[in-house]
Short mmCIF file of C-alpha atoms and ligand atoms in Angstrom, two decimals:
data_model
loop_
_atom_site.label_atom_id
_atom_site.label_comp_id
_atom_site.label_asym_id
_atom_site.label_seq_id
_atom_site.Cartn_x
_atom_site.Cartn_y
_atom_site.Cartn_z
CA MET F 6 -32.06 150.45 90.03
CA THR F 7 -28.48 151.33 90.99
CA LYS F 8 -25.94 148.54 91.39
CA ILE F 9 -22.81 149.02 93.46
CA LEU F 10 -19.89 146.63 93.91
CA MET F 11 -17.35 146.91 96.76
CA VAL F 12 -13.93 145.44 95.93
CA CYS F 13 -10.87 144.55 98.03
CA LEU F 14 -8.23 141.84 97.76
CA GLY F 15 -9.64 138.90 99.69
CA ASN F 16 -13.35 139.86 99.95
CA ILE F 17 -13.24 138.77 103.59
CA CYS F 18 -12.20 141.91 105.57
CA ARG F 19 -12.97 145.33 104.04
CA SER F 20 -15.45 144.87 101.18
CA PRO F 21 -17.87 142.65 103.17
CA LEU F 22 -18.05 145.45 105.76
CA ALA F 23 -18.57 148.04 103.02
CA GLU F 24 -21.36 145.90 101.53
CA GLY F 25 -23.09 145.43 104.89
CA ILE F 26 -22.76 149.06 105.94
CA LEU F 27 -24.07 150.50 102.66
CA LYS F 28 -27.00 148.06 102.51
CA ASP F 29 -27.98 149.11 106.03
CA LYS F 30 -27.71 152.83 105.23
CA LEU F 31 -29.98 152.26 102.19
CA ASN F 32 -32.46 150.49 104.52
CA ASN F 33 -31.97 147.25 102.54
CA SER F 34 -34.05 148.90 99.79
CA GLU F 35 -34.78 146.80 96.70
CA GLU F 36 -33.99 149.85 94.54
CA PHE F 37 -30.33 149.04 95.00
CA ILE F 38 -28.13 146.02 94.52
CA ILE F 39 -25.05 146.10 96.72
CA ASP F 40 -22.48 143.32 96.42
CA SER F 41 -18.76 142.76 97.05
CA ALA F 42 -15.93 140.80 95.44
CA GLY F 43 -12.18 140.23 95.73
CA MET F 44 -9.32 140.60 93.26
CA GLY F 45 -7.46 137.61 94.76
CA ASN F 46 -8.57 133.99 94.84
CA SER F 47 -7.24 132.91 98.26
CA HIS F 48 -10.52 133.01 100.18
CA ILE F 49 -13.25 132.13 97.66
CA GLY F 50 -16.35 130.70 99.35
CA GLU F 51 -15.26 131.74 102.86
CA LEU F 52 -17.26 133.66 105.44
CA PRO F 53 -16.06 137.18 106.23
CA ASP F 54 -13.06 137.31 108.58
CA LYS F 55 -14.07 136.75 112.24
CA ARG F 56 -12.86 140.25 113.12
CA SER F 57 -15.06 141.84 110.42
CA ILE F 58 -18.01 139.81 111.73
CA LEU F 59 -17.18 141.02 115.26
CA VAL F 60 -16.97 144.74 114.45
CA ALA F 61 -20.09 144.46 112.31
CA ASN F 62 -21.88 142.89 115.30
CA GLU F 63 -20.60 145.69 117.56
CA ASN F 64 -22.48 148.00 115.20
CA LYS F 65 -25.60 145.81 115.07
CA LEU F 66 -24.90 144.51 111.56
CA ASP F 67 -24.94 140.87 110.52
CA ILE F 68 -22.64 140.10 107.58
CA THR F 69 -22.53 136.31 108.04
CA TYR F 70 -24.79 135.76 104.99
CA GLN F 71 -21.85 136.79 102.79
CA ARG F 72 -19.38 134.44 101.05
CA ALA F 73 -16.18 135.60 99.36
CA ARG F 74 -16.14 135.58 95.57
CA LEU F 75 -13.69 136.59 92.89
CA PHE F 76 -14.24 139.71 90.77
CA THR F 77 -15.24 138.74 87.22
CA MET F 78 -15.17 140.64 83.92
CA ASP F 79 -19.00 140.50 83.87
CA ASP F 80 -18.98 142.71 86.96
CA PHE F 81 -17.93 145.63 84.74
CA ASP F 82 -21.25 145.31 82.91
CA ASN F 83 -23.40 144.21 85.84
CA PHE F 84 -22.57 147.14 88.17
CA ASP F 85 -22.88 150.92 87.80
CA ILE F 86 -20.21 151.89 90.33
CA ILE F 87 -17.26 149.75 91.45
CA TYR F 88 -15.62 151.01 94.64
CA ALA F 89 -12.02 149.90 95.27
CA MET F 90 -10.99 149.86 98.93
CA ASP F 91 -7.44 151.00 98.12
CA HIS F 92 -5.17 152.11 95.27
CA PHE F 93 -3.78 148.58 94.71
CA ASN F 94 -7.22 147.21 93.93
CA TYR F 95 -8.08 150.37 91.97
CA LYS F 96 -5.03 149.84 89.74
CA ALA F 97 -5.79 146.14 89.29
CA LEU F 98 -9.37 146.97 88.26
CA ILE F 99 -8.30 149.70 85.82
CA LYS F 100 -5.79 147.29 84.27
CA LEU F 101 -8.53 144.69 83.74
CA ALA F 102 -11.09 147.15 82.34
CA ALA F 103 -11.29 146.82 78.56
CA THR F 104 -13.23 150.00 77.74
CA GLU F 105 -13.32 153.63 78.88
CA GLU F 106 -16.90 153.04 80.06
CA HIS F 107 -15.72 150.25 82.33
CA LYS F 108 -12.77 152.28 83.64
CA ALA F 109 -15.11 155.18 84.44
CA LYS F 110 -17.11 152.94 86.78
CA VAL F 111 -14.10 152.31 89.05
CA LYS F 112 -13.61 154.68 92.00
CA ILE F 113 -11.54 154.79 95.19
CA ILE F 114 -14.08 154.66 98.01
CA LEU F 115 -12.44 157.21 100.36
CA ASN F 116 -12.53 159.82 97.57
CA GLU F 117 -16.20 160.12 98.54
CA VAL F 118 -15.03 161.64 101.84
CA PHE F 119 -11.69 163.17 100.78
CA PRO F 120 -12.10 163.97 97.06
CA ASN F 121 -9.05 163.42 94.84
CA GLU F 122 -6.80 162.35 97.74
CA ASN F 123 -6.78 158.69 96.69
CA LEU F 124 -6.54 157.49 100.30
CA ASP F 125 -6.58 153.78 101.16
CA VAL F 126 -8.79 151.86 103.53
CA PRO F 127 -5.76 150.02 104.98
CA ASP F 128 -5.63 146.25 104.63
CA PRO F 129 -6.31 145.03 108.21
CA PHE F 130 -5.70 141.30 107.58
CA TYR F 131 -2.37 141.09 109.46
CA SER F 132 -3.41 143.62 112.11
CA SER F 133 -5.50 143.67 115.27
CA THR F 134 -9.20 144.07 115.94
CA PHE F 135 -8.37 147.76 116.51
CA ALA F 136 -7.45 148.04 112.82
CA PHE F 137 -10.81 146.51 111.89
CA ARG F 138 -12.62 149.08 114.05
CA ASN F 139 -10.70 151.80 112.20
CA VAL F 140 -11.68 150.25 108.85
CA TYR F 141 -15.30 150.21 110.02
CA LYS F 142 -15.18 153.94 110.90
CA MET F 143 -13.70 154.87 107.52
CA LEU F 144 -16.28 152.82 105.63
CA ASP F 145 -19.10 154.14 107.78
CA GLU F 146 -18.18 157.72 106.82
CA ALA F 147 -17.76 156.87 103.14
CA CYS F 148 -21.08 155.00 103.04
CA ASP F 149 -22.85 157.95 104.70
CA VAL F 150 -21.81 160.12 101.75
CA ILE F 151 -22.63 157.42 99.17
CA ALA F 152 -26.06 156.69 100.69
CA ASP F 153 -26.93 160.41 100.87
CA LYS F 154 -26.14 160.80 97.16
CA LEU F 155 -28.09 157.67 96.17
CA LEU F 156 -31.15 158.52 98.25
CA LYS F 157 -31.28 162.10 96.90
CA LYS F 158 -31.35 160.90 93.25
P1 4NP T 1053 -9.37 142.18 102.40
O1 4NP T 1053 -8.20 141.70 103.37
O2 4NP T 1053 -8.73 142.44 101.04
O3 4NP T 1053 -9.87 143.42 103.04
O4 4NP T 1053 -10.38 141.06 102.37
C1 4NP T 1053 -7.31 140.68 103.05
C2 4NP T 1053 -7.68 139.37 103.22
C3 4NP T 1053 -6.79 138.35 102.94
C4 4NP T 1053 -5.52 138.66 102.50
C5 4NP T 1053 -5.15 139.98 102.33
C6 4NP T 1053 -6.05 140.99 102.59
N1 4NP T 1053 -4.59 137.62 102.25
O5 4NP T 1053 -3.42 137.94 101.98
O6 4NP T 1053 -4.96 136.43 102.32
#
């Protein structure tokens, strides 16, 4: 069983999409646990942002079962890979990690597509639906690579 956690700031825009996209690419298989969490506490308990729900729907995905939650220290033990949506969240996670083993679990998601470039999935919260469609495309590509690797194992 491989457990993957997607992390952004609010857990309402980017990481809920990443969670929904990867689950779908893994055919909702019970061999994997895919979850998401946020580094900030402003949106705990909320549904994903309406614009994330919209672009998910445009791609035939339903993410309305999700509720925002805060990242916890237990997540370092409970997950095998922790994907940060951008370098801000990556740095925050590395700062929190108490051991080298925990630090080694944290990765920047777009490095799966562009290795070592440390590119961000841009925060779309203050932008338009267009920005959310762009986020979706980036995450779709990254999750293609991640799913291929996981399914080949
Ligand atoms: P997310 O987007 O980190 O992709 O969920 C954001 C959501 C909320 C805020 C910032 C980013 N906020 O400032 O409330």
